[in-house]
Amino acid sequence: MGVAAALVLLAGGCAAGTHPGAAAVVGGTEISVGDVDETSRAVTNALGQDFTAGVTLSEMVNSVLVSKVSEEKSISVSDAETAQAAKLVVGDEAAFQKFQANPVSRDFLNDVASAAVATIKLGGGSGVNDPQAQQKQQDGIAVVKDASKNIDVSIAPRFGQWTDGAIDGKVSGSLSQESDQAKAKRQAQEQQQQQQQGQGQG
């Protein structure tokens, strides 16, 4: 096992500082490809529309960055603030309940919501209820961008490149083929579920 693992590590082209199996490494915090794929699927199901792996990874990287910058600047976000922001992020009670139904999409939503609150606070605001929340969020994004210059962000080449606070996803077409297959599979599953529901009501 040890030798095989070592060979995989040597052969696994550790591009731009990411480890094999890692979609990204953010200041020493690793985000695995498996996590990205699983989260992308869970969020797609919760939203009822395609949420790509690239967008998912971008949000995950942003959440880690904001968390690290907040820690440096002693900014904290309470569970209550996260819960309130999570409902605002989704904007719809039914969709919010779908996110809550799956622990993977729930955790993702909480991370995004917590990062949103922290960003507003980093910009000098008090949170999502701040009368100038949008402006403070813009200020906070600038703070995160500036502070994250000292945080090393490495993205696996298949997802693109981290440029100016976001993933530049001009990547090879292989991902879009995968998502087409995933889409077709999901649509087939949805049709099946609808048919079963129709029979159940009949």
Short mmCIF file of C-alpha atoms in Angstrom, two decimals:
data_model
loop_
_atom_site.label_atom_id
_atom_site.label_comp_id
_atom_site.label_asym_id
_atom_site.label_seq_id
_atom_site.Cartn_x
_atom_site.Cartn_y
_atom_site.Cartn_z
CA MET A 1 0.00 0.00 0.00
CA GLY A 2 2.71 2.48 1.06
CA VAL A 3 4.78 2.01 -2.10
CA ALA A 4 1.74 2.22 -4.37
CA ALA A 5 0.57 5.40 -2.66
CA ALA A 6 4.04 6.92 -3.00
CA LEU A 7 4.10 6.09 -6.72
CA VAL A 8 0.68 7.70 -7.20
CA LEU A 9 1.95 10.82 -5.44
CA LEU A 10 5.04 10.97 -7.64
CA ALA A 11 3.11 10.34 -10.85
CA GLY A 12 0.12 12.48 -9.93
CA GLY A 13 1.44 15.75 -11.37
CA CYS A 14 0.94 17.98 -8.34
CA ALA A 15 0.10 20.99 -10.49
CA ALA A 16 0.29 24.43 -8.95
CA GLY A 17 0.75 23.05 -5.47
CA THR A 18 -2.45 21.00 -5.26
CA HIS A 19 -2.22 17.39 -4.11
CA PRO A 20 -3.63 14.50 -6.15
CA GLY A 21 -7.34 14.29 -5.40
CA ALA A 22 -7.40 17.93 -4.29
CA ALA A 23 -9.54 20.39 -6.20
CA ALA A 24 -7.91 23.25 -4.32
CA VAL A 25 -5.60 24.07 -1.44
CA VAL A 26 -6.33 27.35 0.33
CA GLY A 27 -3.65 28.42 2.79
CA GLY A 28 -3.05 24.80 3.79
CA THR A 29 -6.76 23.83 3.84
CA GLU A 30 -7.48 21.17 1.25
CA ILE A 31 -10.77 20.89 -0.66
CA SER A 32 -11.07 17.46 -2.28
CA VAL A 33 -12.48 16.78 -5.74
CA GLY A 34 -14.91 14.33 -4.11
CA ASP A 35 -16.25 17.06 -1.82
CA VAL A 36 -16.70 19.43 -4.76
CA ASP A 37 -18.53 16.81 -6.87
CA GLU A 38 -20.75 15.71 -3.98
CA THR A 39 -21.58 19.31 -3.02
CA SER A 40 -22.26 20.26 -6.65
CA ARG A 41 -24.75 17.36 -6.95
CA ALA A 42 -26.44 18.15 -3.62
CA VAL A 43 -26.83 21.86 -4.43
CA THR A 44 -28.08 21.05 -7.96
CA ASN A 45 -30.79 18.85 -6.40
CA ALA A 46 -31.72 21.50 -3.83
CA LEU A 47 -31.93 24.26 -6.42
CA GLY A 48 -33.55 22.15 -9.10
CA GLN A 49 -31.06 23.54 -11.64
CA ASP A 50 -27.48 22.86 -12.67
CA PHE A 51 -24.90 24.12 -10.17
CA THR A 52 -21.53 23.37 -11.76
CA ALA A 53 -18.46 22.00 -10.01
CA GLY A 54 -16.56 25.16 -11.00
CA VAL A 55 -19.06 27.48 -9.31
CA THR A 56 -19.22 25.15 -6.30
CA LEU A 57 -15.44 25.16 -5.91
CA SER A 58 -15.28 28.94 -6.31
CA GLU A 59 -17.78 29.35 -3.45
CA MET A 60 -15.95 26.78 -1.29
CA VAL A 61 -12.60 28.52 -1.83
CA ASN A 62 -14.18 31.89 -1.03
CA SER A 63 -15.71 30.51 2.20
CA VAL A 64 -12.31 29.21 3.36
CA LEU A 65 -10.59 32.51 2.45
CA VAL A 66 -13.18 34.61 4.29
CA SER A 67 -12.93 32.29 7.30
CA LYS A 68 -9.13 32.65 7.40
CA VAL A 69 -9.23 36.45 7.00
CA SER A 70 -11.98 36.71 9.67
CA GLU A 71 -9.87 34.66 12.06
CA GLU A 72 -6.88 36.96 11.49
CA LYS A 73 -9.05 40.00 12.18
CA SER A 74 -10.95 38.42 15.12
CA ILE A 75 -14.33 38.61 13.38
CA SER A 76 -16.83 35.99 14.53
CA VAL A 77 -20.23 34.94 13.17
CA SER A 78 -22.82 33.32 15.43
CA ASP A 79 -25.02 30.35 14.48
CA ALA A 80 -28.07 32.63 14.66
CA GLU A 81 -26.49 35.09 12.20
CA THR A 82 -25.59 32.21 9.87
CA ALA A 83 -29.14 30.80 10.02
CA GLN A 84 -30.68 34.18 9.22
CA ALA A 85 -28.26 34.82 6.34
CA ALA A 86 -28.84 31.30 4.94
CA LYS A 87 -32.55 32.08 4.45
CA LEU A 88 -31.66 35.36 2.72
CA VAL A 89 -29.09 33.67 0.45
CA VAL A 90 -31.70 31.20 -0.82
CA GLY A 91 -34.53 33.74 -0.68
CA ASP A 92 -37.28 31.13 -0.75
CA GLU A 93 -38.62 28.99 2.12
CA ALA A 94 -39.28 25.91 -0.04
CA ALA A 95 -35.76 26.00 -1.52
CA PHE A 96 -34.32 26.62 1.96
CA GLN A 97 -36.04 23.46 3.23
CA LYS A 98 -34.56 21.48 0.29
CA PHE A 99 -31.08 22.70 1.28
CA GLN A 100 -31.74 21.70 4.90
CA ALA A 101 -32.91 18.20 3.88
CA ASN A 102 -29.41 17.15 2.77
CA PRO A 103 -26.48 17.58 5.20
CA VAL A 104 -24.08 18.27 2.29
CA SER A 105 -26.13 21.12 0.77
CA ARG A 106 -26.99 22.37 4.28
CA ASP A 107 -23.32 22.67 5.25
CA PHE A 108 -22.49 24.36 1.95
CA LEU A 109 -25.30 26.90 2.42
CA ASN A 110 -24.20 27.58 6.00
CA ASP A 111 -20.60 28.16 4.84
CA VAL A 112 -21.75 30.57 2.12
CA ALA A 113 -24.09 32.36 4.56
CA SER A 114 -21.43 32.62 7.26
CA ALA A 115 -18.94 33.99 4.71
CA ALA A 116 -21.53 36.59 3.60
CA VAL A 117 -22.04 37.81 7.19
CA ALA A 118 -18.29 37.83 7.86
CA THR A 119 -17.66 39.79 4.64
CA ILE A 120 -20.15 42.49 5.70
CA LYS A 121 -18.48 42.67 9.13
CA LEU A 122 -15.01 42.87 7.54
CA GLY A 123 -16.32 45.88 5.60
CA GLY A 124 -17.31 47.56 8.88
CA GLY A 125 -20.95 46.51 8.90
CA SER A 126 -22.91 44.76 11.64
CA GLY A 127 -24.28 41.88 9.56
CA VAL A 128 -27.14 41.16 7.14
CA ASN A 129 -29.48 43.58 8.95
CA ASP A 130 -27.07 46.49 8.49
CA PRO A 131 -28.88 49.28 6.59
CA GLN A 132 -25.81 49.55 4.36
CA ALA A 133 -25.26 45.79 4.08
CA GLN A 134 -24.65 45.84 0.32
CA GLN A 135 -22.07 48.63 0.50
CA LYS A 136 -20.38 47.04 3.53
CA GLN A 137 -20.24 43.72 1.67
CA GLN A 138 -18.46 45.42 -1.26
CA ASP A 139 -16.00 46.98 1.24
CA GLY A 140 -15.56 43.58 2.86
CA ILE A 141 -14.82 41.90 -0.46
CA ALA A 142 -12.04 44.45 -1.00
CA VAL A 143 -10.64 43.64 2.48
CA VAL A 144 -10.71 39.89 1.74
CA LYS A 145 -9.04 40.40 -1.66
CA ASP A 146 -6.30 42.48 -0.09
CA ALA A 147 -5.72 40.13 2.87
CA SER A 148 -5.83 37.01 0.69
CA LYS A 149 -2.77 38.16 -1.25
CA ASN A 150 -0.82 36.56 1.61
CA ILE A 151 -2.84 33.32 1.45
CA ASP A 152 -1.67 30.78 -1.10
CA VAL A 153 -4.55 29.53 -3.29
CA SER A 154 -3.85 26.59 -5.62
CA ILE A 155 -6.54 25.25 -7.96
CA ALA A 156 -6.36 21.93 -9.82
CA PRO A 157 -5.93 22.65 -13.56
CA ARG A 158 -9.18 20.86 -14.51
CA PHE A 159 -11.13 23.62 -12.70
CA GLY A 160 -9.18 26.54 -14.14
CA GLN A 161 -7.06 29.20 -12.43
CA TRP A 162 -7.58 31.39 -9.38
CA THR A 163 -7.46 34.97 -10.66
CA ASP A 164 -8.40 38.11 -8.81
CA GLY A 165 -10.61 36.43 -6.21
CA ALA A 166 -12.43 33.97 -8.48
CA ILE A 167 -11.83 30.87 -10.58
CA ASP A 168 -11.24 31.63 -14.23
CA GLY A 169 -12.96 28.57 -15.65
CA LYS A 170 -11.66 28.64 -19.20
CA VAL A 171 -10.97 24.92 -18.90
CA SER A 172 -11.03 21.97 -21.25
CA GLY A 173 -14.37 20.73 -22.59
CA SER A 174 -14.20 17.42 -20.73
CA LEU A 175 -16.00 18.90 -17.73
CA SER A 176 -18.95 20.13 -19.78
CA GLN A 177 -19.33 16.65 -21.26
CA GLU A 178 -19.45 15.23 -17.75
CA SER A 179 -22.04 17.75 -16.68
CA ASP A 180 -24.17 16.95 -19.76
CA GLN A 181 -24.13 13.29 -18.75
CA ALA A 182 -24.91 14.18 -15.16
CA LYS A 183 -27.71 16.44 -16.39
CA ALA A 184 -29.24 13.70 -18.54
CA LYS A 185 -29.02 11.25 -15.63
CA ARG A 186 -30.66 13.75 -13.28
CA GLN A 187 -33.47 14.53 -15.75
CA ALA A 188 -34.14 10.80 -16.16
CA GLN A 189 -34.28 10.39 -12.37
CA GLU A 190 -36.63 13.37 -12.02
CA GLN A 191 -38.98 11.99 -14.71
CA GLN A 192 -38.97 8.64 -12.93
CA GLN A 193 -39.85 10.32 -9.62
CA GLN A 194 -42.65 12.32 -11.23
CA GLN A 195 -44.09 9.15 -12.81
CA GLN A 196 -43.94 7.36 -9.45
CA GLN A 197 -45.64 10.30 -7.72
CA GLY A 198 -48.32 10.36 -10.45
CA GLN A 199 -49.00 6.64 -9.94
CA GLY A 200 -49.11 7.09 -6.17
CA GLN A 201 -51.77 9.78 -6.43
CA GLY A 202 -53.85 7.89 -9.08
#
